[in-house]
Amino acid sequence: MPLPPPSLLLNVIALGPKAAAATRRKATSLTLCRMASTANFAKVWGLKDQSLIKTQGYIDGKWVDAKEGGTILVTSEYPATDEALGSVPEMGLAETKSAIAAAAKAFETWGKTTAKSRHDILMKFYGLMQEHHEDLGKIITLENGKTLTEGKGENAYSSSFIEWYAEEAVRTYGEHIPSPFTNIRNVVIKQPVGVVRKCSSIMTPWNFPSAMITRKLGAALAAGCTTVIKPPPETPFSALALAELSRRAGVPDGVINIVTTQKNVLEVGREMCESKTVKKVSFTGSTAVAKTLYEMSASTLKKVSIEAGGNAPFIVFDDADIDAAVEGAIACKFRGSGQTCVCANRIYVQSSVYADFASRLAEKVSAFKVGNGLDEKTTHGPLIHEKAVSKVKRHVDDAVSRGAQVLVGGQSLPSPGTFYVPTVLADVPAEALLNTEETFGPVAALTKFETEEEVIALANNTDVGLAGYFYSRDVGRVWRVAEALEVGMVGTNTGLISHATIPFGGVKESGLGREGGHGIEEYMNQKLIAFGGI
C-alpha cells in the first residue's frame, strides 16, 4: 500500500484537525529542558496541584522519556509572554510498539473485568476531574489559548463523557433472537473489539485537548478496551494530566498509554494504524489525513471511527426569532475563536431580515475583547499558530476583493501574538473562499438568499457534512429543512448541539461512525451464540 508524503501526516496530524503548518514548538535537548523545567515551569502554570503537570510520556503505568533522549519544548499560547510551559518527549516507533505491547498485555485482564468494576473506576475518574476542575481548565487555557471560562467549560464537557460512559458500561445489553427452529436458541452478546491481545489507537487534535480524548477514551474503557493515545504536540499536557488522574482513580497499568511526538508523526501514525495488535483506530482531524489513516488501517481491516472536516451552514429564515438567531450564531461561530469543527462557517440570511440580522450581530461582535484567556475581561483568545492567522487573513482578503463589506474587525493584531479580531463580513458571494473552504477562525461571513430551495442547495453544495444550523418558527419548515440538510447533526433554533448523550459525527467526507451517545458500540463486537440440541 503506497504511503502518503511524510509532510502530509506530519503537518496535519501534528497540528490538529484543520491546519497544515510548521509548529512553533522547538525541539531542544533533554538536559536543557530538564534544567529549565521543574521550578520555572511550575511558576508559569501556577496550579493548586502541580503534580498534574507531567513532562514525560506514559507507558505501562510508568512516566518515561524518549529512548533517544529527544524532547519537544511547548510554549504558552500567549506569545506575548514568551514563556515555556514545559517539555514532553519526542517519542517514535520504539515507544509506540512498547505502548501497544503494554496495552495488549493489560487487555488480558481489563477486558475480563465486569462492567460494574469499570463503571466504578470511571466514576472515580470523573470525580477527580470534578475535584481538579480549576487546574484542568487552566491547563487547557495555557496550552490551547481559549479563555479560562472556556477552558473550565471544556473540562466540564470532557468529564461528562467519562460519567456518561461509566453508566453505559453497565448497559451493554445483548439480546435473544427467536429462531425459526424449535431446537435452536439464538443469543447475541457484546464483547470489546478483538478478544485476543488487543488495544485501540486514539489520535486527537489541539482544539479540544481534553474533550476529544475523553469522548473516545471513555467509550473505550467502558467497553473493556485498552488504549494508546497520541495527543498533538501543541497541547500534550491535558492528556498527561488525564493519565495521572486515571492512575489515581485505579485504572490499571497499561490500560492507558500516551505517546508524545512531533517529528515522528508519520511512523507513529502508521504503526498505530497498521499494527495487527491494534483492532480499532479513532481519529479526529482533517479529511485529507483521515483518508490516509483509513487507507493504512485497511491493511488489517480494523474498525475505524473518523470525525473529519466540516463546513457548517447556519441559516436564518425570515420567520426566525432574530435575537435568538444572533445569540445562536455567536455561540457556534465564535466559540474557541472559531476553531471548532462544528462552527458555523457559512451564514445564510433571508433577504427580508438580512439587514436586521447583520446589524445586530455586528453590534454584539464589536463588544468582544481579544486577549489573554487568563484575563477575566477577555472574551476571545488567540489562534493556534501563525499559519491559522494567515488562512483567516487570506479568506477575508479574498471576500473583500469579491465585493464583501467589513462590518466589524477584518484585521489581525500586531505581533507578538497570533490574534485575529473577531470579524463580521456582509455580502459575501457564494464563490468566496469563506464559503467554499473551512476557515477555522473568528469570521462570520454573511450571504443573502431568497428561497428555501435555494438555501438548501447552497448548504448542501459541499463534500463534507458534519453539522448544520437553522432558525425558523414554522414547524413545517423545521421538519423539511432538518431532513433535507446533508449533515450528521442539525441544530434547529439552537447554536449548541454537542453533549455526551447524543451521537456526534458526520456524513459524506466528514467521517465514519459516531462518538457520544451509544458510541460505546464502536468499541464492541456482536457475537452470535446459537444453542442447538434443545
XYZ file of C-alpha atoms in Angstrom:
534
model
C 0.000 0.000 0.000
C 1.588 3.331 -1.013
C 2.267 5.724 1.863
C 1.488 9.442 1.729
C 4.248 12.025 1.572
C 5.737 12.458 5.055
C 4.739 16.124 5.027
C 1.035 15.233 4.795
C 0.919 13.278 8.018
C 3.498 15.438 9.764
C 1.680 18.663 9.103
C -1.919 17.697 9.575
C -1.799 15.127 12.331
C 0.781 17.079 14.280
C -1.056 20.377 14.083
C -4.547 19.041 14.518
C -7.727 18.946 12.525
C -7.677 21.803 10.136
C -4.273 23.406 9.503
C -1.104 22.052 7.970
C 1.716 24.238 9.227
C 5.129 24.267 10.774
C 4.785 24.297 14.529
C 6.227 26.944 16.765
C 7.404 24.350 19.220
C 11.135 23.846 19.185
C 12.826 20.553 19.903
C 15.648 21.011 22.400
C 17.969 18.761 24.315
C 16.765 16.693 27.255
C 19.344 18.311 29.512
C 18.309 21.852 28.642
C 14.615 21.148 29.165
C 15.141 19.306 32.421
C 17.298 22.161 33.773
C 14.609 24.691 32.895
C 11.613 22.631 33.869
C 10.712 21.984 37.444
C 10.865 25.327 39.192
C 10.328 27.664 36.251
C 7.553 25.664 34.601
C 5.730 25.238 37.896
C 5.793 29.014 38.339
C 4.298 29.533 34.879
C 1.450 27.094 35.493
C 0.500 28.274 38.969
C -1.735 25.264 39.693
C -3.092 24.179 43.042
C -1.837 20.659 42.338
C 1.459 20.976 40.479
C 1.753 17.182 40.265
C -0.786 17.289 37.432
C 1.933 18.677 35.163
C 3.783 15.743 33.649
C 6.713 16.179 31.284
C 7.101 12.532 30.297
C 5.149 10.040 28.241
C 3.060 7.365 29.953
C 3.604 3.704 29.064
C 2.594 0.668 31.110
C 1.916 2.755 34.198
C 5.342 4.462 34.125
C 6.351 8.008 33.278
C 9.063 7.646 30.657
C 11.374 9.739 28.487
C 12.108 9.122 24.821
C 14.612 6.335 24.296
C 16.717 8.580 22.088
C 16.521 11.460 24.563
C 14.726 13.975 22.365
C 12.166 16.446 23.686
C 9.635 18.976 22.440
C 9.507 22.379 24.123
C 5.893 23.509 24.465
C 5.250 27.234 24.757
C 2.250 29.138 26.002
C -0.465 30.032 23.502
C 0.091 33.650 24.555
C 3.292 34.558 22.684
C 3.308 37.998 24.270
C 4.510 36.295 27.444
C 7.037 34.138 25.541
C 7.040 31.625 28.377
C 7.682 27.901 28.126
C 5.085 25.624 29.655
C 7.279 22.549 29.735
C 8.769 19.800 27.637
C 7.493 16.402 26.549
C 9.420 13.520 24.972
C 9.980 13.226 21.246
C 8.946 9.589 21.016
C 8.944 7.354 17.969
C 8.373 3.862 16.648
C 10.077 2.073 19.516
C 7.950 3.752 22.167
C 4.778 3.218 20.115
C 5.475 -0.509 19.869
C 6.142 -0.628 23.623
C 2.855 1.169 24.298
C 0.910 -1.198 22.040
C 2.523 -4.222 23.712
C 1.665 -2.822 27.149
C -1.934 -2.226 26.102
C -2.209 -5.730 24.656
C -0.938 -7.265 27.874
C -3.249 -5.143 30.025
C -6.220 -6.183 27.880
C -5.832 -9.768 29.083
C -7.180 -8.655 32.471
C -9.010 -5.364 31.740
C -11.084 -6.991 29.006
C -12.336 -9.545 31.522
C -13.350 -7.131 34.261
C -17.044 -6.757 34.990
C -18.973 -3.806 33.662
C -19.678 -2.777 37.254
C -15.950 -2.706 38.050
C -15.250 -0.499 35.042
C -18.200 1.708 35.989
C -16.810 2.230 39.490
C -13.327 3.148 38.271
C -14.675 5.539 35.652
C -16.838 7.251 38.256
C -13.753 7.759 40.433
C -12.015 9.205 37.383
C -14.975 11.531 36.810
C -14.922 12.610 40.453
C -11.238 13.506 40.247
C -11.845 15.587 37.133
C -14.512 17.479 39.062
C -12.239 17.879 42.081
C -9.441 19.347 39.931
C -11.786 21.433 37.785
C -9.886 24.722 38.200
C -6.464 23.247 37.457
C -7.608 21.235 34.450
C -9.339 24.291 32.998
C -6.196 26.360 33.445
C -4.055 23.724 31.731
C -6.387 23.856 28.721
C -6.256 27.657 28.624
C -2.477 27.914 28.857
C -1.664 25.330 26.219
C -4.569 25.959 23.824
C -5.273 29.683 24.173
C -9.023 29.683 24.814
C -10.351 31.757 27.689
C -10.368 30.362 31.214
C -14.164 30.306 31.108
C -13.983 28.123 28.016
C -11.157 26.052 29.498
C -13.199 25.202 32.566
C -16.228 24.672 30.348
C -14.255 22.169 28.308
C -13.262 20.283 31.438
C -16.932 20.025 32.418
C -17.739 18.813 28.903
C -14.758 16.449 28.932
C -15.625 14.895 32.287
C -19.237 14.394 31.185
C -18.051 11.750 28.709
C -16.362 9.811 31.489
C -19.543 9.967 33.571
C -21.784 9.008 30.637
C -19.681 6.047 29.588
C -19.357 4.844 33.158
C -23.124 4.473 33.042
C -23.056 2.999 29.526
C -20.652 0.285 30.703
C -23.462 -1.425 32.600
C -25.945 -1.001 29.714
C -24.178 -3.057 27.046
C -27.056 -5.475 26.771
C -27.185 -8.456 24.446
C -30.382 -9.940 23.082
C -32.259 -13.160 22.424
C -33.379 -13.579 18.814
C -36.212 -16.071 18.225
C -35.183 -18.970 15.987
C -37.288 -20.465 13.175
C -36.182 -23.863 14.502
C -37.609 -25.390 17.675
C -34.267 -26.857 18.833
C -32.174 -23.651 18.420
C -31.873 -20.635 20.696
C -30.015 -17.563 19.376
C -28.245 -15.297 21.862
C -26.169 -12.225 20.907
C -23.572 -10.949 23.354
C -21.270 -7.907 23.100
C -17.534 -8.058 23.696
C -14.740 -5.472 23.465
C -13.332 -5.201 19.938
C -10.924 -8.087 19.351
C -10.975 -10.508 22.255
C -7.327 -11.630 21.982
C -4.355 -9.332 22.671
C -5.934 -6.111 21.535
C -5.872 -2.366 22.027
C -7.282 0.726 20.340
C -5.439 3.748 18.920
C -6.670 7.263 19.678
C -5.378 10.318 17.776
C -6.692 13.726 18.775
C -6.419 17.431 17.772
C -5.409 20.564 19.654
C -8.698 22.492 19.565
C -10.260 20.449 22.405
C -7.177 18.944 24.085
C -9.182 17.218 26.825
C -12.674 16.566 25.447
C -11.506 14.980 22.196
C -9.651 12.414 24.304
C -12.367 11.573 26.826
C -15.052 11.284 24.143
C -13.033 8.375 22.739
C -11.306 7.143 25.886
C -14.471 6.931 27.987
C -16.151 4.679 25.425
C -13.057 2.508 25.018
C -12.548 1.965 28.747
C -16.227 1.336 29.384
C -16.260 -1.323 26.666
C -13.259 -3.088 28.196
C -10.686 -1.877 25.673
C -7.141 -0.725 26.367
C -5.677 2.293 24.600
C -2.686 4.044 23.078
C -3.175 7.801 22.742
C -1.213 10.222 20.564
C -2.042 13.799 21.607
C -0.974 16.783 19.466
C 2.393 18.383 20.320
C 0.745 21.791 20.817
C -1.444 20.581 23.686
C 0.018 17.452 25.330
C -0.375 18.445 28.967
C -4.140 17.936 29.183
C -3.692 14.344 28.001
C -0.909 13.698 30.504
C -2.925 15.228 33.359
C -5.818 12.909 32.462
C -3.437 9.957 32.579
C -2.324 10.987 36.065
C -5.915 11.244 37.293
C -6.799 7.901 35.714
C -3.910 6.337 37.642
C -5.245 7.827 40.889
C -8.715 6.517 40.011
C -7.403 2.967 39.822
C -7.107 2.394 36.064
C -4.574 -0.475 35.884
C -1.128 -0.127 34.348
C -1.093 -0.485 30.578
C -4.783 0.289 30.078
C -3.970 3.898 29.101
C -0.705 4.713 27.316
C 0.370 8.084 25.899
C 2.972 8.577 23.183
C 4.042 12.180 22.503
C 5.702 13.138 19.242
C 6.202 15.951 16.794
C 8.872 14.845 14.318
C 7.948 11.173 14.199
C 4.230 11.505 13.477
C 4.449 9.524 10.240
C 5.963 6.401 11.748
C 3.884 6.616 14.928
C 0.633 7.087 12.998
C 1.459 4.272 10.608
C 2.219 1.835 13.436
C -0.996 2.748 15.243
C -2.957 2.070 12.049
C -1.164 -0.969 10.622
C -0.314 -2.964 13.748
C -2.228 -6.247 13.828
C -2.460 -5.923 17.607
C -4.460 -2.704 17.298
C -8.069 -3.568 16.465
C -9.610 -0.101 16.481
C -8.499 3.360 15.347
C -10.291 6.574 16.326
C -9.173 9.839 14.747
C -10.324 13.448 14.802
C -8.717 15.734 12.239
C -8.764 16.849 8.638
C -10.459 14.945 5.848
C -7.159 14.653 3.956
C -5.385 12.886 6.798
C -8.480 10.866 7.683
C -8.402 9.332 4.208
C -4.728 8.432 4.595
C -5.257 6.814 8.002
C -8.311 4.977 6.685
C -6.190 3.564 3.873
C -3.478 2.493 6.307
C -5.999 0.874 8.636
C -7.491 -1.080 5.745
C -4.369 -3.259 5.661
C -5.750 -5.158 8.667
C -9.467 -4.338 8.213
C -9.650 -2.924 11.729
C -12.605 -0.892 12.943
C -12.246 2.839 12.293
C -14.056 5.893 13.661
C -13.326 9.219 11.990
C -14.522 12.747 12.718
C -13.099 14.835 9.889
C -13.608 18.260 8.340
C -16.726 20.377 8.432
C -18.178 23.398 6.634
C -21.319 24.066 8.639
C -24.145 26.149 7.181
C -26.093 28.461 9.503
C -29.432 29.573 8.008
C -31.693 32.373 9.226
C -35.179 32.326 7.698
C -37.484 35.337 7.612
C -39.771 33.884 10.283
C -36.920 33.375 12.780
C -36.548 34.968 16.188
C -33.709 37.299 15.146
C -32.355 37.907 18.639
C -32.201 34.160 19.250
C -30.549 33.637 15.876
C -27.875 36.213 16.679
C -27.125 34.563 20.011
C -27.020 31.167 18.328
C -24.618 32.419 15.674
C -22.308 33.842 18.330
C -22.395 30.613 20.313
C -21.467 28.333 17.431
C -19.355 30.705 15.285
C -17.084 32.352 17.851
C -16.622 29.564 20.390
C -12.902 28.859 20.705
C -12.255 31.843 18.427
C -13.913 29.925 15.612
C -11.585 26.934 15.895
C -14.105 24.111 16.237
C -15.216 21.580 13.660
C -18.908 22.383 14.182
C -18.527 26.165 13.927
C -20.927 27.961 11.615
C -18.763 28.533 8.559
C -21.351 29.796 6.032
C -24.103 32.073 7.331
C -27.085 32.414 5.002
C -29.746 35.020 5.842
C -33.047 35.501 4.012
C -33.159 38.870 2.260
C -36.083 40.400 4.183
C -34.305 40.050 7.556
C -30.732 40.308 6.282
C -30.010 43.914 7.287
C -31.567 43.496 10.728
C -29.613 40.319 11.485
C -26.332 41.774 10.188
C -26.566 44.940 12.278
C -27.478 43.097 15.479
C -24.681 40.546 15.010
C -22.117 43.261 14.245
C -23.120 45.180 17.368
C -22.611 42.112 19.553
C -19.285 41.151 17.983
C -17.904 44.693 18.245
C -18.083 44.346 22.042
C -15.749 41.314 22.122
C -12.378 41.703 23.842
C -9.406 39.800 22.448
C -6.506 38.980 24.741
C -5.004 36.638 27.296
C -7.516 33.995 28.342
C -6.475 34.284 31.967
C -7.768 37.869 32.000
C -11.378 37.876 33.220
C -12.279 40.631 30.740
C -11.116 38.610 27.724
C -13.855 37.043 25.623
C -11.653 35.514 22.889
C -8.096 34.225 22.864
C -5.512 33.773 20.098
C -5.487 31.405 17.163
C -3.292 28.334 17.499
C -0.398 29.498 15.273
C 0.667 31.992 12.602
C -0.496 29.729 9.787
C -4.046 29.903 11.181
C -3.910 33.700 11.177
C -2.622 33.690 7.600
C -5.501 31.473 6.450
C -8.108 33.723 8.066
C -6.485 36.792 6.529
C -6.430 35.119 3.102
C -10.136 34.275 3.351
C -11.104 37.778 4.451
C -8.985 39.465 1.759
C -10.494 37.174 -0.887
C -14.051 38.012 0.207
C -13.366 41.754 0.246
C -11.784 41.561 -3.209
C -15.038 39.967 -4.424
C -17.202 42.771 -3.014
C -17.808 41.796 0.638
C -18.103 44.590 3.204
C -16.320 44.584 6.567
C -18.827 45.429 9.298
C -16.552 44.621 12.247
C -12.886 43.646 12.540
C -11.149 42.437 9.415
C -7.569 42.536 10.609
C -5.024 40.701 12.729
C -3.352 42.365 15.692
C 0.331 43.370 15.598
C 2.894 40.908 16.946
C 3.617 39.489 19.414
C 0.704 37.118 19.372
C -1.459 35.159 16.974
C -4.616 37.193 17.406
C -7.237 37.997 14.777
C -10.009 40.470 15.574
C -13.484 38.838 15.593
C -14.959 39.823 12.245
C -18.341 40.170 10.544
C -18.493 40.424 6.756
C -21.615 41.291 4.771
C -22.487 40.481 1.153
C -20.052 37.596 0.883
C -20.506 35.958 -2.557
C -21.224 32.244 -2.694
C -17.989 31.547 -4.570
C -15.743 33.230 -1.955
C -13.189 31.060 -0.127
C -15.085 31.706 3.105
C -17.979 29.735 1.631
C -16.007 27.014 -0.121
C -13.331 26.213 2.488
C -13.459 25.780 6.256
C -11.989 28.981 7.723
C -11.377 27.797 11.305
C -11.218 31.323 12.642
C -13.359 34.128 14.119
C -15.045 35.325 10.917
C -18.803 35.430 10.371
C -19.430 35.530 6.623
C -22.987 36.603 5.718
C -24.583 35.671 2.398
C -28.105 36.677 1.301
C -30.656 34.191 -0.054
C -34.249 34.368 -1.315
C -35.967 30.975 -1.117
C -35.903 27.807 0.959
C -34.988 25.687 -2.066
C -32.116 27.999 -2.956
C -30.541 27.914 0.514
C -30.823 24.145 0.872
C -28.935 23.777 -2.405
C -26.278 26.215 -1.178
C -25.991 24.462 2.191
C -25.554 21.026 0.600
C -23.061 22.178 -2.030
C -20.008 20.734 -0.257
C -18.210 17.400 0.000
C -18.446 17.374 3.801
C -21.425 17.174 6.129
C -20.733 17.389 9.844
C -23.140 19.936 11.356
C -25.760 22.413 10.182
C -27.954 25.014 11.891
C -31.058 26.990 11.030
C -33.594 29.274 12.700
C -37.298 29.198 11.881
C -40.601 29.239 13.807
C -42.527 27.413 11.076
C -42.915 23.813 12.267
C -43.363 22.503 8.753
C -40.202 24.228 7.572
C -38.308 22.919 10.613
C -39.042 19.339 9.602
C -38.406 19.902 5.892
C -35.074 21.636 6.288
C -33.796 19.373 9.060
C -34.428 16.341 6.866
C -33.023 17.990 3.729
C -29.663 19.132 5.139
C -26.914 16.654 4.259
C -25.187 16.627 7.647
C -24.876 14.255 10.579
C -26.143 16.764 13.158
C -28.700 19.565 12.882
C -29.343 22.392 15.325
C -32.809 23.876 14.877
C -33.182 27.141 16.785
C -30.006 26.441 18.738
C -26.321 27.035 18.101
C -25.103 24.428 20.585
C -25.664 20.771 19.749
C -22.907 18.712 21.347
C -23.067 16.895 24.665
C -22.183 13.452 25.934
C -25.539 11.782 25.446
C -26.023 12.423 21.706
C -24.393 10.777 18.666
C -21.646 13.062 17.328
C -20.422 12.596 13.755
C -20.974 13.423 10.120
C -21.846 12.151 6.664
C -20.147 12.390 3.271
C -16.432 13.206 3.770
C -16.890 14.338 7.367
C -16.235 10.857 8.660
C -17.395 7.449 9.799
C -19.036 6.223 12.969
C -20.366 8.142 15.943
C -18.975 9.301 19.274
C -21.006 10.165 22.350
C -24.462 8.665 22.812
C -24.218 4.963 22.033
C -20.627 5.368 20.834
C -19.565 2.505 23.075
C -20.854 0.263 20.267
C -17.907 1.440 18.148
C -15.610 -0.363 20.608
C -17.558 -3.607 20.775
C -18.274 -6.590 18.558
C -21.512 -8.543 18.485
C -21.144 -12.295 18.825
C -23.883 -14.767 17.990
C -24.095 -17.903 20.113
C -26.512 -20.424 18.604
C -27.503 -23.051 21.190
C -28.557 -26.270 19.464
C -29.811 -29.631 20.664
C -32.526 -28.129 22.825
